[in-house]
Structure formats: structure tokens, C-alpha cells
mmCIF file of C-alpha atoms in Angstrom:
data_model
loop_
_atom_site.group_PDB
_atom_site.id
_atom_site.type_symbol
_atom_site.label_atom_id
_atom_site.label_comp_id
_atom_site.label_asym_id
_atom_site.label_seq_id
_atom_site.Cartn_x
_atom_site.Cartn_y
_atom_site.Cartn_z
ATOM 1 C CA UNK U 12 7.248 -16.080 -19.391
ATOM 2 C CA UNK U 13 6.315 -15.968 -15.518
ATOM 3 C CA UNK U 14 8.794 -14.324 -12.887
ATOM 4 C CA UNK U 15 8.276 -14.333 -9.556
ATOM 5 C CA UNK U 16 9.838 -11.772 -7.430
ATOM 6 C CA UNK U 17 10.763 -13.229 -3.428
ATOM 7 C CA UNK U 18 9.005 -10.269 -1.186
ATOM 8 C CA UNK U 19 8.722 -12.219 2.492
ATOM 9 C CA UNK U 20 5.215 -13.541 1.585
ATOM 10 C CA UNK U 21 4.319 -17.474 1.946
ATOM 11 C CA UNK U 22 2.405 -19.270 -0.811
ATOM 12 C CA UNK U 23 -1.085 -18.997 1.480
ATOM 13 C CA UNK U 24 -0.314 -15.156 1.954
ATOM 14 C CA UNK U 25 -0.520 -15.007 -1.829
ATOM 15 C CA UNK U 26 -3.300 -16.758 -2.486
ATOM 16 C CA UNK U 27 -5.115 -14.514 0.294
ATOM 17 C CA UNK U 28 -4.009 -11.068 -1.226
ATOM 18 C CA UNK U 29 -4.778 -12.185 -4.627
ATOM 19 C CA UNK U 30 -8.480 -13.265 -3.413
ATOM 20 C CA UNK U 31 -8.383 -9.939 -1.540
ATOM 21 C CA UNK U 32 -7.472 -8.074 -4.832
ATOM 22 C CA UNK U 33 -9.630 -9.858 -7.289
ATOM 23 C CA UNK U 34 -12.961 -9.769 -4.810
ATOM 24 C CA UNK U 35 -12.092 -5.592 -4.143
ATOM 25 C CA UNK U 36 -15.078 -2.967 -5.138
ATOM 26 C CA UNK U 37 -13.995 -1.974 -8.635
ATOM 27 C CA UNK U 38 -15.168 1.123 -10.428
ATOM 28 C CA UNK U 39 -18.529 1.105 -12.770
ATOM 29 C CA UNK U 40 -18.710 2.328 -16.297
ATOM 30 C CA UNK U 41 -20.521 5.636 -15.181
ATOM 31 C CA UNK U 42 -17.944 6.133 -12.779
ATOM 32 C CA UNK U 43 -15.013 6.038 -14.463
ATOM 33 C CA UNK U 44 -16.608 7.999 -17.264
ATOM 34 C CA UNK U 45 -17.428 11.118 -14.658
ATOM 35 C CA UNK U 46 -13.683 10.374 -13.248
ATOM 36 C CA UNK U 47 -12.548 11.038 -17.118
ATOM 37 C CA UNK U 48 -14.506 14.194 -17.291
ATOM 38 C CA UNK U 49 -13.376 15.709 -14.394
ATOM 39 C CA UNK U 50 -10.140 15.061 -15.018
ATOM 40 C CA UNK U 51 -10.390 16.708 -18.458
ATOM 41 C CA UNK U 52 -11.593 19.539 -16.531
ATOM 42 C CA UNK U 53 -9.291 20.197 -13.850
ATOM 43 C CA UNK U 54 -6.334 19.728 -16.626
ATOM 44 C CA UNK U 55 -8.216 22.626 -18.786
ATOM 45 C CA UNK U 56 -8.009 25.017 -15.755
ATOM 46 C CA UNK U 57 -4.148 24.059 -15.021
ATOM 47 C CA UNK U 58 -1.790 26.293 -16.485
ATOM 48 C CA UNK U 59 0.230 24.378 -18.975
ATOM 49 C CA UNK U 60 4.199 23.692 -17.990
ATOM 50 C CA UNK U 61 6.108 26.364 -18.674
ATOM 51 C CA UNK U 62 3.668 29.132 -18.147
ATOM 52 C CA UNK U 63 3.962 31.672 -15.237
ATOM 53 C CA UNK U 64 0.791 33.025 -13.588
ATOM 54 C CA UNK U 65 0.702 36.674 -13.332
ATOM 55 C CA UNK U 66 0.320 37.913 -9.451
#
């Protein structure tokens, strides 16, 4: 099933933001790997919800 949602653009506006979107600089493998792994990180040295920190 396709929708399509009316938001102001023309049919050639479209076309030029999906070329836009599909030609944009995506992430490598190695990237998004060191993007995981600092991410896994930085959640380890958040305090968990819930918890109060001590000042």
C-alpha cells in the first residue's frame, strides 16, 4: 500500500529531494561501528533513571 501525504511540494521538488537524499554522504561500516561503541560508553557512565547522584 502507498500513501502519499500533500506537504506544498510539486512532483519536480520531489524528485529533487529524493535525488538529494539518495546521493547524501552516508556512514561507513567502521563508522557506525565506533558510533556504537561510544554510545555504549557514554550510556555506561550515565546514571541509570531513577538514581540520584550524591553532591
Amino acid at each position: 500500500m502507498q500513501v502519499q501525504v500533500d506537504i506544498g511540494f510539486d512532483n519536480n521538488e520531489l524528485k529533487e529531494l529524493e535525488s538529494f537524499l539518495l546521493l547524501a554522504p552516508t556512514f561507513s561500516d567502521k563508522q557506525i561501528a565506533t558510533i556504537n561503541k561510544t554510545r555504549k560508553a557514554i550510556n555506561k557512565w550515565r546514571p541509570q533513571k531513577g538514581s540520584r547522584v550524591k553532591l
